[in-house]
Short mmCIF file of C-alpha atoms in Angstrom, two decimals:
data_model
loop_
_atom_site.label_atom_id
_atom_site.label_comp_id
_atom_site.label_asym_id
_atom_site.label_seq_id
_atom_site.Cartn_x
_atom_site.Cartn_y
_atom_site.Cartn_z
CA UNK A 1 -96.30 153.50 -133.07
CA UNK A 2 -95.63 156.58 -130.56
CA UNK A 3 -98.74 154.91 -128.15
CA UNK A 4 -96.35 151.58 -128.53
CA UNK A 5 -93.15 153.45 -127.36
CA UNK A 6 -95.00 155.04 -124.74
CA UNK A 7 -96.35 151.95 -123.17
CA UNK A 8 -93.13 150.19 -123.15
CA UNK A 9 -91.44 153.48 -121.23
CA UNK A 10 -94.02 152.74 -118.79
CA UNK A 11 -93.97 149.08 -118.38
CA UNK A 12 -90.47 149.20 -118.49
CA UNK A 13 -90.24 152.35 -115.59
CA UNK A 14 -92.28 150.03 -113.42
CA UNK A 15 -89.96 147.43 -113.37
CA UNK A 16 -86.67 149.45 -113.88
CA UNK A 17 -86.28 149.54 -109.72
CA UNK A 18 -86.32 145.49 -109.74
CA UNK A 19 -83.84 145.70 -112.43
CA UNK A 20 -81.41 148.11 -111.07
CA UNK A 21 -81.71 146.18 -107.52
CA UNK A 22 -81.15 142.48 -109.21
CA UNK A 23 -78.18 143.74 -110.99
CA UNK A 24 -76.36 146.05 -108.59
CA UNK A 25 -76.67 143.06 -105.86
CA UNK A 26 -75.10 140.85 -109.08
CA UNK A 27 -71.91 142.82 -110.26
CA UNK A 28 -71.93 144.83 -106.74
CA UNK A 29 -70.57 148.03 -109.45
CA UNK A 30 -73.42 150.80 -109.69
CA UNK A 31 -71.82 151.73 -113.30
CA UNK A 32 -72.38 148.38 -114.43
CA UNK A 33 -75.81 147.85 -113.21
CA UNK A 34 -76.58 150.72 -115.05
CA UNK A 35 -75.24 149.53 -118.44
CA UNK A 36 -77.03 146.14 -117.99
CA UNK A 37 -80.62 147.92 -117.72
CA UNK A 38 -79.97 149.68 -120.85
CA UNK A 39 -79.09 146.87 -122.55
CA UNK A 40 -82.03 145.22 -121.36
CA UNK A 41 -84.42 148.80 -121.82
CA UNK A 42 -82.72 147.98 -125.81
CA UNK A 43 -84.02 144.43 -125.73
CA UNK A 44 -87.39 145.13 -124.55
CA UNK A 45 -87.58 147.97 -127.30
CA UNK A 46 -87.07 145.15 -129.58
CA UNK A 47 -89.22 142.29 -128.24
CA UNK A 48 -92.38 141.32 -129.85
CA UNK A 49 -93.97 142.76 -126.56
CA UNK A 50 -97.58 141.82 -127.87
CA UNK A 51 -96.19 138.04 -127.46
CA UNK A 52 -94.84 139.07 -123.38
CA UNK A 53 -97.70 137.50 -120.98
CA UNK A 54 -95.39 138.71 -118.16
CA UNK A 55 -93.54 141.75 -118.49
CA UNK A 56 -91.66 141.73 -115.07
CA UNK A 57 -90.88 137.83 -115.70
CA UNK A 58 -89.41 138.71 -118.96
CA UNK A 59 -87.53 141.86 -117.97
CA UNK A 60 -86.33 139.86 -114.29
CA UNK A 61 -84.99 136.96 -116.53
CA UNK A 62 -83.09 139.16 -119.48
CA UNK A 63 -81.43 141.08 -116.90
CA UNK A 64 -80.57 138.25 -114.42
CA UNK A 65 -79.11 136.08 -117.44
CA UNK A 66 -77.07 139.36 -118.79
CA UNK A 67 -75.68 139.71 -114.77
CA UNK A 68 -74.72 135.99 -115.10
CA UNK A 69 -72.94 136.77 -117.94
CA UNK A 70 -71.59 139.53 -116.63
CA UNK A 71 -70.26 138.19 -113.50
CA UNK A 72 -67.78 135.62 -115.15
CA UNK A 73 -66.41 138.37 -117.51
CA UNK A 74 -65.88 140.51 -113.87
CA UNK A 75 -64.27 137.59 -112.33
CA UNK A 76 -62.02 136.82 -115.14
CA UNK A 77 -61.06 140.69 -114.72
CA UNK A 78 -60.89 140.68 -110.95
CA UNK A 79 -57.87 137.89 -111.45
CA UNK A 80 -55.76 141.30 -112.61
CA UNK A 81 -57.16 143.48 -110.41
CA UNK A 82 -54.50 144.81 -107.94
CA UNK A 83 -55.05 144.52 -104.18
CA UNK A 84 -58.76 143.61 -102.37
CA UNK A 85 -61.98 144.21 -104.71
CA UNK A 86 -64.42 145.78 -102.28
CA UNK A 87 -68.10 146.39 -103.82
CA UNK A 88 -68.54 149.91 -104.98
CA UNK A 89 -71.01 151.99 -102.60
CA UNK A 90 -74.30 153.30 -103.56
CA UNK A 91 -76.38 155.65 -101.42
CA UNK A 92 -79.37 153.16 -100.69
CA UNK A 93 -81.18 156.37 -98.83
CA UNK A 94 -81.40 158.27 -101.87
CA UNK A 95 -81.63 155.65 -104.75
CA UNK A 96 -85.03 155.35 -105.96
CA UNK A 97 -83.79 152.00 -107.55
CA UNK A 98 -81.95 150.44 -105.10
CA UNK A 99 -84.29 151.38 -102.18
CA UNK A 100 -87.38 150.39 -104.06
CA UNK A 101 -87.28 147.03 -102.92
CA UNK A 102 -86.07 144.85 -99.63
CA UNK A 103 -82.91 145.49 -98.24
CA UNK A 104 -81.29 141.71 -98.71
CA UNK A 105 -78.19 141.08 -99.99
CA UNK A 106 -77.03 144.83 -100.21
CA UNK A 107 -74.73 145.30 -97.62
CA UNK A 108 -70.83 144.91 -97.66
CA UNK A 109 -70.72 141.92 -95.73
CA UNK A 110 -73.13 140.04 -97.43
CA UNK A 111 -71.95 141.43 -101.35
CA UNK A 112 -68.38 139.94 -100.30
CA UNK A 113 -69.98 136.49 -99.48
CA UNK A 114 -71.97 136.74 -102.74
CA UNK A 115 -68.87 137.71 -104.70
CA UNK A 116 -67.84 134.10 -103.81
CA UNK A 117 -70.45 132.38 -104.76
CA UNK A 118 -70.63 130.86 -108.40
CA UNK A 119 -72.74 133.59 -110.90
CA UNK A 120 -76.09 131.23 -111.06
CA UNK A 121 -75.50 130.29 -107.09
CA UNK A 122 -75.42 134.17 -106.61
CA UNK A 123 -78.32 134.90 -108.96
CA UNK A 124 -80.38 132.01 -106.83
CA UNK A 125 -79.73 133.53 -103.78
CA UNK A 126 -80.36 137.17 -105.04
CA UNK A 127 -83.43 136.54 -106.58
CA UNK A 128 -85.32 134.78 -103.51
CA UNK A 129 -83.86 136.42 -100.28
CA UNK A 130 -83.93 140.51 -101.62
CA UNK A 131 -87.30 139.42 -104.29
CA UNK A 132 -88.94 136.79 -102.70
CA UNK A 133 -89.45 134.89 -106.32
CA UNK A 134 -91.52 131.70 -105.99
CA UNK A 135 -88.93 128.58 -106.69
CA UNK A 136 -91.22 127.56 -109.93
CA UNK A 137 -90.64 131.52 -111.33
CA UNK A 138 -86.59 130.78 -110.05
CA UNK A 139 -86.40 127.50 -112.54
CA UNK A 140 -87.89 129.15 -114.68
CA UNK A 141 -85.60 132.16 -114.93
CA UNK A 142 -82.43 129.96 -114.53
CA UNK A 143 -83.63 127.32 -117.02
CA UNK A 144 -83.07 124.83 -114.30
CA UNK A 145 -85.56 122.48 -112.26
CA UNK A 146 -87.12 123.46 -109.07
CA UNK A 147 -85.25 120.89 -106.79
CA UNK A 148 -82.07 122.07 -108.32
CA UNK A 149 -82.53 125.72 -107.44
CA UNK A 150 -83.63 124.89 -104.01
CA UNK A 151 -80.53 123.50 -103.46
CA UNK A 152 -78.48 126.53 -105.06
CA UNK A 153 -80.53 128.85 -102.58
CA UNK A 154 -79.61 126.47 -99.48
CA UNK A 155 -76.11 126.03 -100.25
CA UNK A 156 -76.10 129.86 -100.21
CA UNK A 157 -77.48 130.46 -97.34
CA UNK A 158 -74.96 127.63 -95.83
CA UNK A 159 -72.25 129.81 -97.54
CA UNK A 160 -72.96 132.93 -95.54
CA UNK A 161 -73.79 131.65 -92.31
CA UNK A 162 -70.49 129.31 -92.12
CA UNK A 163 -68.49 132.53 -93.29
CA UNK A 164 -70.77 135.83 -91.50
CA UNK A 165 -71.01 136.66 -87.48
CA UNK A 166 -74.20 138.19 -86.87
CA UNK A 167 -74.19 141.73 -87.35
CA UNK A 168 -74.83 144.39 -84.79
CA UNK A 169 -78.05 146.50 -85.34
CA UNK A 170 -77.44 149.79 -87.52
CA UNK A 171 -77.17 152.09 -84.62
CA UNK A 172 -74.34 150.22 -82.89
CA UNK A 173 -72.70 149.66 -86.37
CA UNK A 174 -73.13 153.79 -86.45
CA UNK A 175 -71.36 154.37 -83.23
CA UNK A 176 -68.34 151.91 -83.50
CA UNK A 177 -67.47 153.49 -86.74
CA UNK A 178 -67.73 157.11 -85.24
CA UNK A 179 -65.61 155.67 -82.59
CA UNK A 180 -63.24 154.13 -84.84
CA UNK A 181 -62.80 156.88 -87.08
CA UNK A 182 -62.01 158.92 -83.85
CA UNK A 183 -59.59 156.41 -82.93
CA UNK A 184 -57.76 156.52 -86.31
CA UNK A 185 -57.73 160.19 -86.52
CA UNK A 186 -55.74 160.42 -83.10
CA UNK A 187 -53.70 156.80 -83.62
CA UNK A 188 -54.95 155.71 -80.19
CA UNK A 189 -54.09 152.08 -80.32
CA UNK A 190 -55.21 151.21 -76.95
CA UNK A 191 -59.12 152.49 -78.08
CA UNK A 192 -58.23 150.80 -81.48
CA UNK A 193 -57.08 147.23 -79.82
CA UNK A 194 -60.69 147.84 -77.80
CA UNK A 195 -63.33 148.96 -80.74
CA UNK A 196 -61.53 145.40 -82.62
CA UNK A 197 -62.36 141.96 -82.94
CA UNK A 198 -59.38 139.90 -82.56
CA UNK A 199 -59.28 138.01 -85.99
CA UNK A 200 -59.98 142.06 -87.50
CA UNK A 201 -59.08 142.52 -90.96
CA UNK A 202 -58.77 145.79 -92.60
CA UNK A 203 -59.20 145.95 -96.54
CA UNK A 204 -58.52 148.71 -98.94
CA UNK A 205 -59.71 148.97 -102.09
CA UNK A 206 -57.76 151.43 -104.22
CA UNK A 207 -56.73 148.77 -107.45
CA UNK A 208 -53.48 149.69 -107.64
CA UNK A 209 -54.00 153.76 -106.25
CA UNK A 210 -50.79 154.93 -104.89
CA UNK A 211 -50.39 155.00 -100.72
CA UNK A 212 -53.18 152.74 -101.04
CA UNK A 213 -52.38 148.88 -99.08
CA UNK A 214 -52.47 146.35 -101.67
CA UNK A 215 -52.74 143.27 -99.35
CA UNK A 216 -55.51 142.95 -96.17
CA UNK A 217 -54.49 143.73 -92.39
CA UNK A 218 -55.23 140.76 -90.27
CA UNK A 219 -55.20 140.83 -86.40
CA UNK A 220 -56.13 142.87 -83.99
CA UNK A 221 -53.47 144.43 -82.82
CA UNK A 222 -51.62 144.91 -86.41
CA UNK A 223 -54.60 146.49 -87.93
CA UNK A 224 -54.52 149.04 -84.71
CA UNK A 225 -50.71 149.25 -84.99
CA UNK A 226 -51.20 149.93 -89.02
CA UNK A 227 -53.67 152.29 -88.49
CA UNK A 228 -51.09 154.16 -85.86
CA UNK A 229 -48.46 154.39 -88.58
CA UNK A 230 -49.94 156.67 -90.60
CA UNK A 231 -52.61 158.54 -88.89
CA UNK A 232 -49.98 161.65 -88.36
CA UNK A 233 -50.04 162.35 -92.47
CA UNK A 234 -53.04 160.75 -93.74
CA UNK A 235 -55.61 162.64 -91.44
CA UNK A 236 -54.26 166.33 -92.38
CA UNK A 237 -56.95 168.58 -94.12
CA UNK A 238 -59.29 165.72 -93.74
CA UNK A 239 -63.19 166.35 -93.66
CA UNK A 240 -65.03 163.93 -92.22
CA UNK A 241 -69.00 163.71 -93.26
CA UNK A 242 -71.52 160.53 -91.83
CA UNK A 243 -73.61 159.13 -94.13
CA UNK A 244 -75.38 155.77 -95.45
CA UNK A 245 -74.43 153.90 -98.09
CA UNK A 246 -75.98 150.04 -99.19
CA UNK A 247 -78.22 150.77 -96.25
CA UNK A 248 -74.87 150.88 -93.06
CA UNK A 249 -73.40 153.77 -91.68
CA UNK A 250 -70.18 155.11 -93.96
CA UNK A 251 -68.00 158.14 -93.35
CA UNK A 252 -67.04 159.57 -96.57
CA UNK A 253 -63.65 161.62 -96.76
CA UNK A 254 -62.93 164.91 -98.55
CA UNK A 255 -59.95 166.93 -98.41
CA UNK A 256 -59.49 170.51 -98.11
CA UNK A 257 -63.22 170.62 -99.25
CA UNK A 258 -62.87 169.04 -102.66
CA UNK A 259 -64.37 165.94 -103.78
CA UNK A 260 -65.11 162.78 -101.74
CA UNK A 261 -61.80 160.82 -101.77
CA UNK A 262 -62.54 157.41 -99.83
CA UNK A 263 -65.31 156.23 -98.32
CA UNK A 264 -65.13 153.85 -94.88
CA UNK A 265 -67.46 151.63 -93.37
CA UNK A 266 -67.11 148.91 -91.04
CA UNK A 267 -69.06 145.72 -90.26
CA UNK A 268 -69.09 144.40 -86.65
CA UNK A 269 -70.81 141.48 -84.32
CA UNK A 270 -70.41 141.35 -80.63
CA UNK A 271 -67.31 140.37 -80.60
CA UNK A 272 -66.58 144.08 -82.26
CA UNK A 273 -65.27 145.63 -85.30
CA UNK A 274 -64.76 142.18 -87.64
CA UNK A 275 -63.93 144.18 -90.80
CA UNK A 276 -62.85 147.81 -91.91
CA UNK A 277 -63.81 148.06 -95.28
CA UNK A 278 -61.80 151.08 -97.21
CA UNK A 279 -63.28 152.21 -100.88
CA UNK A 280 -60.74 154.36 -102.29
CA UNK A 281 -60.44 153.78 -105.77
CA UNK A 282 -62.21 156.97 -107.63
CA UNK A 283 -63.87 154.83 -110.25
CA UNK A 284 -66.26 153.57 -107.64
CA UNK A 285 -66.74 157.00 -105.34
CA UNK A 286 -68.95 158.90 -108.34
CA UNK A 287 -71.98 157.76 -106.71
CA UNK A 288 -71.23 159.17 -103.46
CA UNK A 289 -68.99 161.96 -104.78
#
């Protein structure tokens, strides 16, 4: 019986990066992808494992059908949630899990798209661009037929072109947030109007957090102006430290040396800064904190 346990541990280890990846890029909540792989690590514990012929098939499809799940219980508690949801960051450098496997479908940008999508749409998507799973194993997994998920995968890929500017490469995502955090610090407008595309939108995520915006910034020269109005108060005892989170550039804010407090990250084409993405509610910063 112990020789059984231990085999499933190790089976289950194996896979337990795939798992973690599928349902962080799901639910876009670390915590959450967490509790799904448990409750899938419980299932497998269960399973008449001697009947598995495919242990990553059958792991892949419990935890992609408990996401699925998952998401329409998130979006049903997203209708309540109070200002922009923003996906919570993870530290793709460090994360054995989430930087086991290809980098698709992890960053901000893309995890907003996804949010948009319908669950099994997002699951599709998920599943082929970040896993590369053959459109048979797809079916399969989403008890659908091969033509139909073909066309869940296409109209997801439709989805995100029609609604995402090509990103710049990492480095020049790096330096315009340096330079916009610079900007911000010292209210400089002018450099702010610059570093901006002109449909910018800022977004804080902060569900509710007090001195936190509740609605987006749209506009290039009210998202500079906005980010003028404060900068005098908000920037005192501020520490700021680089680092990367769901594989971009973030700069992660503590105050007075305590405990991380927000995290910012921006995504940007060549037509500049398109988004300022602001995570500042503390349920989401323990990763990072």
């Amino acid at each position: 019986m112990t020789d059984e346990l231990d085999d499933a541990v190790a089976v289950f280890d194996e896979v337990r990066p795939r798992l973690m990846g599928i349902a962080y890029r799901m639910l876009g909540s670390h915590t959450e992808a967490e509790d799904l792989v448990q409750e899938v690590w419980l299932r497998w514990q269960a399973a008449d494992r001697s009947a598995v012929q495919s242990p990553v098939a059958y792991l892949s499809t419990a935890v992609t059908r408990l996401a699925i799940n998952a998401s329409q219980s998130a979006r049903a508690r997203r209708e309540t949630y109070i200002g922009p949801w923003l996906p919570e960051p993870v530290d793709t450098s460090a994360d054995p899990y989430l930087g086991a496997e290809r980098g698709e479908a992890l960053s901000f940008a893309v995890l907003l798209v996804l949010e948009r999508l319908s669950p099994t749409e997002r699951a599709a998507y998920i599943l082929r661009e970040a896993f590369d799973y053959p459109y048979d194993e797809l079916a399969a997994m989403l008890q659908s037929t091969e033509p139909a998920v073909r066309q869940l995968v296409s109209r997801a890929r439709k989805r995100i072109r029609a609604e995402r500017r090509t990103e710049v490469s990492g480095a020049q995502q790096k330096k315009l947030l340096t330079a916009f955090i610079a900007a911000a610090r010292a209210g400089d407008v002018a450099v702010l109007e610059e570093l901006l595309a002109q449909d910018a939108i800022s977004y804080s995520d902060g569900n509710g957090a007090r001195q936190v915006s509740k609605f987006p910034v749209v506009g290039q020269q009210r998202v500079a102006k906005y980010y003028r109005a404060f900068h005098q108060h908000f920037w005192i005892g501020v520490e700021v430290e680089f680092g990367t989170a769901n594989g971009r550039a973030v700069a992660m804010l503590r105050r007075d040396g305590g405990d991380v407090f927000a995290v910012c990250t921006v995504t940007a084409s060549d037509e500049g800064i398109d988004e300022v993405l602001w995570q500042m509610n503390p349920a989401k910063l323990t990763t990072v904190a």
